[in-house]
Amino acid sequence: MLSEQLISNVIQATKLYEGEIPYMYLDSKGLVTVGVGFYLPTAENATSYQFNTRNNTPASSEQIISDYEVVAAMQANMAASYYKRNNGLIMPTEEIDAQLRSKIGVFATELAGLYSDFYYFPDSVQEALFDMVFNLGITNLRTTWPSFNAAVGEQNWQVAAEQSNRKAPVSQARNEYVKNLLLSAV
């Protein structure tokens, strides 16, 4: 079971390091995204999320689909602010937080599948692992981080900290955050 404090810490750190963008934009791969890296594969998928108009009224499915199509047709690989429009829809903070909580639940299950003792790890280690999985995805974490995974499996937090460094575009500050979380369990 995850503590409420851990969940709160993960939400706060994820927003800090991933960024929180309440309107639809194209990510670095040209994919329609919103919130804290929530990929929207189709316009219809986007309608499963709550969006509001600029006057804070709930957006209709038609408005969401229209907004999605406008953003999807825009030039890719621009700063997120490029996609902010005066008439664009906004995902409320409450929806962003609810979606993050849902992702945390999914990631917890995936992390427990990768590390059988995950729920018994110190909160700081769990927090570090959430950052890793949110950034890398479970498949990438599982298949391309063997030294890190071996250290975590052995609960050797010193070695896990040494092996946790990710390359750009992950910031040095984010790498230090994860490293320090792991080292705090030594």
PDB file of C-alpha atoms in Angstrom:
ATOM      1  CA  MET A   1       0.000   0.000   0.000  1.00  0.00           C
ATOM      2  CA  LEU A   2       1.293   3.445  -0.902  1.00  0.00           C
ATOM      3  CA  SER A   3       1.180   6.189   1.705  1.00  0.00           C
ATOM      4  CA  GLU A   4      -0.711   9.381   0.927  1.00  0.00           C
ATOM      5  CA  GLN A   5       2.503  11.328   1.601  1.00  0.00           C
ATOM      6  CA  LEU A   6       4.359   9.248  -0.996  1.00  0.00           C
ATOM      7  CA  ILE A   7       1.610   9.792  -3.578  1.00  0.00           C
ATOM      8  CA  SER A   8       1.651  13.530  -2.871  1.00  0.00           C
ATOM      9  CA  ASN A   9       5.449  13.636  -3.232  1.00  0.00           C
ATOM     10  CA  VAL A  10       5.305  11.726  -6.521  1.00  0.00           C
ATOM     11  CA  ILE A  11       2.637  14.063  -7.926  1.00  0.00           C
ATOM     12  CA  GLN A  12       4.611  17.150  -6.924  1.00  0.00           C
ATOM     13  CA  ALA A  13       7.923  15.852  -8.296  1.00  0.00           C
ATOM     14  CA  THR A  14       6.366  14.559 -11.510  1.00  0.00           C
ATOM     15  CA  LYS A  15       4.801  17.950 -12.187  1.00  0.00           C
ATOM     16  CA  LEU A  16       8.116  19.645 -11.453  1.00  0.00           C
ATOM     17  CA  TYR A  17      10.281  17.442 -13.656  1.00  0.00           C
ATOM     18  CA  GLU A  18       7.839  16.499 -16.435  1.00  0.00           C
ATOM     19  CA  GLY A  19       6.082  19.861 -16.535  1.00  0.00           C
ATOM     20  CA  GLU A  20       2.377  20.553 -16.189  1.00  0.00           C
ATOM     21  CA  ILE A  21       0.698  21.875 -19.318  1.00  0.00           C
ATOM     22  CA  PRO A  22      -3.090  22.127 -19.023  1.00  0.00           C
ATOM     23  CA  TYR A  23      -3.771  22.507 -22.755  1.00  0.00           C
ATOM     24  CA  MET A  24      -3.190  20.116 -25.655  1.00  0.00           C
ATOM     25  CA  TYR A  25       0.217  20.378 -27.318  1.00  0.00           C
ATOM     26  CA  LEU A  26       2.507  18.310 -29.518  1.00  0.00           C
ATOM     27  CA  ASP A  27       5.330  16.630 -27.629  1.00  0.00           C
ATOM     28  CA  SER A  28       8.877  16.213 -28.963  1.00  0.00           C
ATOM     29  CA  LYS A  29       7.680  13.289 -31.105  1.00  0.00           C
ATOM     30  CA  GLY A  30       4.748  15.258 -32.552  1.00  0.00           C
ATOM     31  CA  LEU A  31       2.143  13.385 -30.468  1.00  0.00           C
ATOM     32  CA  VAL A  32      -0.862  15.190 -28.996  1.00  0.00           C
ATOM     33  CA  THR A  33      -0.273  15.399 -25.265  1.00  0.00           C
ATOM     34  CA  VAL A  34      -1.778  17.224 -22.273  1.00  0.00           C
ATOM     35  CA  GLY A  35      -1.299  17.627 -18.534  1.00  0.00           C
ATOM     36  CA  VAL A  36       1.814  15.877 -17.267  1.00  0.00           C
ATOM     37  CA  GLY A  37       2.781  13.949 -20.381  1.00  0.00           C
ATOM     38  CA  PHE A  38      -0.626  12.318 -20.947  1.00  0.00           C
ATOM     39  CA  TYR A  39      -0.515  11.030 -24.532  1.00  0.00           C
ATOM     40  CA  LEU A  40      -3.802  11.340 -26.412  1.00  0.00           C
ATOM     41  CA  PRO A  41      -3.620   8.802 -29.272  1.00  0.00           C
ATOM     42  CA  THR A  42      -6.901   9.872 -30.910  1.00  0.00           C
ATOM     43  CA  ALA A  43      -9.447  12.664 -30.742  1.00  0.00           C
ATOM     44  CA  GLU A  44     -11.954  10.144 -29.420  1.00  0.00           C
ATOM     45  CA  ASN A  45      -9.528   9.148 -26.664  1.00  0.00           C
ATOM     46  CA  ALA A  46      -9.231  12.807 -25.672  1.00  0.00           C
ATOM     47  CA  THR A  47     -12.977  12.888 -24.965  1.00  0.00           C
ATOM     48  CA  SER A  48     -12.446  10.468 -22.069  1.00  0.00           C
ATOM     49  CA  TYR A  49     -10.718  13.303 -20.184  1.00  0.00           C
ATOM     50  CA  GLN A  50     -12.324  16.321 -18.580  1.00  0.00           C
ATOM     51  CA  PHE A  51     -11.625  19.613 -20.336  1.00  0.00           C
ATOM     52  CA  ASN A  52     -13.083  23.049 -19.719  1.00  0.00           C
ATOM     53  CA  THR A  53     -13.566  26.023 -21.991  1.00  0.00           C
ATOM     54  CA  ARG A  54     -11.754  29.257 -21.138  1.00  0.00           C
ATOM     55  CA  ASN A  55     -14.821  30.432 -19.199  1.00  0.00           C
ATOM     56  CA  ASN A  56     -14.493  27.311 -17.013  1.00  0.00           C
ATOM     57  CA  THR A  57     -17.529  25.423 -18.309  1.00  0.00           C
ATOM     58  CA  PRO A  58     -17.209  21.739 -19.209  1.00  0.00           C
ATOM     59  CA  ALA A  59     -16.272  21.200 -22.849  1.00  0.00           C
ATOM     60  CA  SER A  60     -18.451  19.005 -25.041  1.00  0.00           C
ATOM     61  CA  SER A  61     -17.086  15.987 -26.904  1.00  0.00           C
ATOM     62  CA  GLU A  62     -17.361  17.983 -30.122  1.00  0.00           C
ATOM     63  CA  GLN A  63     -15.294  20.826 -28.660  1.00  0.00           C
ATOM     64  CA  ILE A  64     -12.645  18.388 -27.418  1.00  0.00           C
ATOM     65  CA  ILE A  65     -12.429  16.656 -30.809  1.00  0.00           C
ATOM     66  CA  SER A  66     -12.188  20.019 -32.575  1.00  0.00           C
ATOM     67  CA  ASP A  67      -9.439  21.239 -30.221  1.00  0.00           C
ATOM     68  CA  TYR A  68      -7.541  17.973 -30.700  1.00  0.00           C
ATOM     69  CA  GLU A  69      -7.731  18.261 -34.493  1.00  0.00           C
ATOM     70  CA  VAL A  70      -6.506  21.872 -34.457  1.00  0.00           C
ATOM     71  CA  VAL A  71      -3.503  20.979 -32.288  1.00  0.00           C
ATOM     72  CA  ALA A  72      -2.730  17.775 -34.228  1.00  0.00           C
ATOM     73  CA  ALA A  73      -2.491  19.836 -37.435  1.00  0.00           C
ATOM     74  CA  MET A  74      -0.067  22.375 -35.954  1.00  0.00           C
ATOM     75  CA  GLN A  75       3.680  22.400 -36.543  1.00  0.00           C
ATOM     76  CA  ALA A  76       5.474  19.811 -34.428  1.00  0.00           C
ATOM     77  CA  ASN A  77       8.572  20.175 -32.254  1.00  0.00           C
ATOM     78  CA  MET A  78       7.786  23.624 -30.897  1.00  0.00           C
ATOM     79  CA  ALA A  79       7.799  24.844 -27.295  1.00  0.00           C
ATOM     80  CA  ALA A  80       4.595  23.904 -25.483  1.00  0.00           C
ATOM     81  CA  SER A  81       3.629  27.582 -25.219  1.00  0.00           C
ATOM     82  CA  TYR A  82       3.345  27.652 -29.034  1.00  0.00           C
ATOM     83  CA  TYR A  83       0.183  25.519 -28.769  1.00  0.00           C
ATOM     84  CA  LYS A  84      -1.574  27.705 -26.200  1.00  0.00           C
ATOM     85  CA  ARG A  85      -4.507  29.442 -27.869  1.00  0.00           C
ATOM     86  CA  ASN A  86      -7.014  31.945 -26.514  1.00  0.00           C
ATOM     87  CA  ASN A  87      -9.899  29.660 -27.461  1.00  0.00           C
ATOM     88  CA  GLY A  88      -8.191  26.367 -26.589  1.00  0.00           C
ATOM     89  CA  LEU A  89      -9.503  24.019 -23.942  1.00  0.00           C
ATOM     90  CA  ILE A  90      -7.968  23.567 -20.502  1.00  0.00           C
ATOM     91  CA  MET A  91      -7.627  20.402 -18.422  1.00  0.00           C
ATOM     92  CA  PRO A  92      -8.459  21.378 -14.817  1.00  0.00           C
ATOM     93  CA  THR A  93      -5.818  20.791 -12.161  1.00  0.00           C
ATOM     94  CA  GLU A  94      -8.174  18.348 -10.432  1.00  0.00           C
ATOM     95  CA  GLU A  95      -8.317  16.221 -13.590  1.00  0.00           C
ATOM     96  CA  ILE A  96      -4.540  16.338 -13.995  1.00  0.00           C
ATOM     97  CA  ASP A  97      -4.115  15.196 -10.379  1.00  0.00           C
ATOM     98  CA  ALA A  98      -6.734  12.450 -10.792  1.00  0.00           C
ATOM     99  CA  GLN A  99      -4.980  11.182 -13.921  1.00  0.00           C
ATOM    100  CA  LEU A 100      -1.615  11.261 -12.136  1.00  0.00           C
ATOM    101  CA  ARG A 101      -3.073   9.262  -9.241  1.00  0.00           C
ATOM    102  CA  SER A 102      -4.389   6.728 -11.735  1.00  0.00           C
ATOM    103  CA  LYS A 103      -0.978   6.479 -13.431  1.00  0.00           C
ATOM    104  CA  ILE A 104       0.688   6.045 -10.041  1.00  0.00           C
ATOM    105  CA  GLY A 105      -1.614   3.081  -9.370  1.00  0.00           C
ATOM    106  CA  VAL A 106      -0.760   1.502 -12.720  1.00  0.00           C
ATOM    107  CA  PHE A 107       2.955   2.156 -12.263  1.00  0.00           C
ATOM    108  CA  ALA A 108       2.878   0.711  -8.721  1.00  0.00           C
ATOM    109  CA  THR A 109       1.481  -2.546 -10.103  1.00  0.00           C
ATOM    110  CA  GLU A 110       4.097  -2.587 -12.869  1.00  0.00           C
ATOM    111  CA  LEU A 111       6.934  -1.806 -10.450  1.00  0.00           C
ATOM    112  CA  ALA A 112       5.744  -4.566  -8.097  1.00  0.00           C
ATOM    113  CA  GLY A 113       5.877  -6.924 -11.078  1.00  0.00           C
ATOM    114  CA  LEU A 114       9.456  -5.871 -11.784  1.00  0.00           C
ATOM    115  CA  TYR A 115      10.609  -5.760  -8.146  1.00  0.00           C
ATOM    116  CA  SER A 116       8.798  -8.316  -5.981  1.00  0.00           C
ATOM    117  CA  ASP A 117       9.588  -6.411  -2.757  1.00  0.00           C
ATOM    118  CA  PHE A 118       8.564  -3.009  -4.165  1.00  0.00           C
ATOM    119  CA  TYR A 119       5.860  -2.369  -1.555  1.00  0.00           C
ATOM    120  CA  TYR A 120       8.384  -3.105   1.229  1.00  0.00           C
ATOM    121  CA  PHE A 121      11.010  -0.682  -0.088  1.00  0.00           C
ATOM    122  CA  PRO A 122      11.496   2.590   1.815  1.00  0.00           C
ATOM    123  CA  ASP A 123       9.231   5.403   0.589  1.00  0.00           C
ATOM    124  CA  SER A 124      12.247   7.297  -0.758  1.00  0.00           C
ATOM    125  CA  VAL A 125      13.182   4.324  -2.950  1.00  0.00           C
ATOM    126  CA  GLN A 126       9.602   3.940  -4.158  1.00  0.00           C
ATOM    127  CA  GLU A 127       9.554   7.658  -4.998  1.00  0.00           C
ATOM    128  CA  ALA A 128      12.784   7.313  -6.993  1.00  0.00           C
ATOM    129  CA  LEU A 129      11.399   4.312  -8.870  1.00  0.00           C
ATOM    130  CA  PHE A 130       8.227   6.213  -9.744  1.00  0.00           C
ATOM    131  CA  ASP A 131      10.358   8.943 -11.282  1.00  0.00           C
ATOM    132  CA  MET A 132      12.336   6.401 -13.278  1.00  0.00           C
ATOM    133  CA  VAL A 133       9.245   4.589 -14.581  1.00  0.00           C
ATOM    134  CA  PHE A 134       7.357   7.778 -15.383  1.00  0.00           C
ATOM    135  CA  ASN A 135      10.311   9.023 -17.411  1.00  0.00           C
ATOM    136  CA  LEU A 136      11.417   5.759 -19.034  1.00  0.00           C
ATOM    137  CA  GLY A 137       8.302   3.591 -19.124  1.00  0.00           C
ATOM    138  CA  ILE A 138       8.242   0.102 -17.629  1.00  0.00           C
ATOM    139  CA  THR A 139       9.472  -1.679 -20.762  1.00  0.00           C
ATOM    140  CA  ASN A 140      12.515   0.570 -21.143  1.00  0.00           C
ATOM    141  CA  LEU A 141      13.246   0.370 -17.407  1.00  0.00           C
ATOM    142  CA  ARG A 142      12.966  -3.427 -17.475  1.00  0.00           C
ATOM    143  CA  THR A 143      14.988  -4.073 -20.632  1.00  0.00           C
ATOM    144  CA  THR A 144      17.688  -1.404 -20.820  1.00  0.00           C
ATOM    145  CA  TRP A 145      18.694  -0.838 -17.190  1.00  0.00           C
ATOM    146  CA  PRO A 146      20.104  -4.242 -16.100  1.00  0.00           C
ATOM    147  CA  SER A 147      22.703  -2.933 -13.626  1.00  0.00           C
ATOM    148  CA  PHE A 148      20.187  -0.610 -12.004  1.00  0.00           C
ATOM    149  CA  ASN A 149      17.581  -3.377 -11.792  1.00  0.00           C
ATOM    150  CA  ALA A 150      20.072  -5.826 -10.313  1.00  0.00           C
ATOM    151  CA  ALA A 151      21.012  -3.303  -7.620  1.00  0.00           C
ATOM    152  CA  VAL A 152      17.349  -2.599  -6.816  1.00  0.00           C
ATOM    153  CA  GLY A 153      16.614  -6.332  -6.702  1.00  0.00           C
ATOM    154  CA  GLU A 154      19.452  -6.743  -4.196  1.00  0.00           C
ATOM    155  CA  GLN A 155      18.282  -3.628  -2.330  1.00  0.00           C
ATOM    156  CA  ASN A 156      21.741  -2.180  -2.789  1.00  0.00           C
ATOM    157  CA  TRP A 157      20.663   1.458  -2.775  1.00  0.00           C
ATOM    158  CA  GLN A 158      24.222   2.803  -3.070  1.00  0.00           C
ATOM    159  CA  VAL A 159      24.785   0.990  -6.377  1.00  0.00           C
ATOM    160  CA  ALA A 160      21.239   1.755  -7.543  1.00  0.00           C
ATOM    161  CA  ALA A 161      21.964   5.449  -6.940  1.00  0.00           C
ATOM    162  CA  GLU A 162      25.173   5.199  -8.968  1.00  0.00           C
ATOM    163  CA  GLN A 163      23.308   3.446 -11.808  1.00  0.00           C
ATOM    164  CA  SER A 164      20.272   5.772 -11.875  1.00  0.00           C
ATOM    165  CA  ASN A 165      21.751   8.557 -13.992  1.00  0.00           C
ATOM    166  CA  ARG A 166      19.821   9.196 -17.207  1.00  0.00           C
ATOM    167  CA  LYS A 167      21.077  11.047 -20.250  1.00  0.00           C
ATOM    168  CA  ALA A 168      19.710  14.296 -21.688  1.00  0.00           C
ATOM    169  CA  PRO A 169      17.072  15.526 -21.991  1.00  0.00           C
ATOM    170  CA  VAL A 170      16.748  14.471 -18.326  1.00  0.00           C
ATOM    171  CA  SER A 171      18.129  17.349 -16.278  1.00  0.00           C
ATOM    172  CA  GLN A 172      21.014  17.038 -13.868  1.00  0.00           C
ATOM    173  CA  ALA A 173      18.682  18.300 -11.123  1.00  0.00           C
ATOM    174  CA  ARG A 174      16.272  15.434 -11.808  1.00  0.00           C
ATOM    175  CA  ASN A 175      19.091  12.892 -11.788  1.00  0.00           C
ATOM    176  CA  GLU A 176      20.349  14.300  -8.471  1.00  0.00           C
ATOM    177  CA  TYR A 177      16.835  14.137  -7.024  1.00  0.00           C
ATOM    178  CA  VAL A 178      16.579  10.400  -7.814  1.00  0.00           C
ATOM    179  CA  LYS A 179      20.131   9.682  -6.696  1.00  0.00           C
ATOM    180  CA  ASN A 180      19.560  11.446  -3.364  1.00  0.00           C
ATOM    181  CA  LEU A 181      16.285   9.594  -2.780  1.00  0.00           C
ATOM    182  CA  LEU A 182      18.085   6.284  -3.254  1.00  0.00           C
ATOM    183  CA  LEU A 183      21.053   7.326  -1.113  1.00  0.00           C
ATOM    184  CA  SER A 184      18.720   8.350   1.719  1.00  0.00           C
ATOM    185  CA  ALA A 185      17.855   4.644   2.102  1.00  0.00           C
ATOM    186  CA  VAL A 186      21.503   3.589   2.568  1.00  0.00           C
TER     187      VAL A 186
END
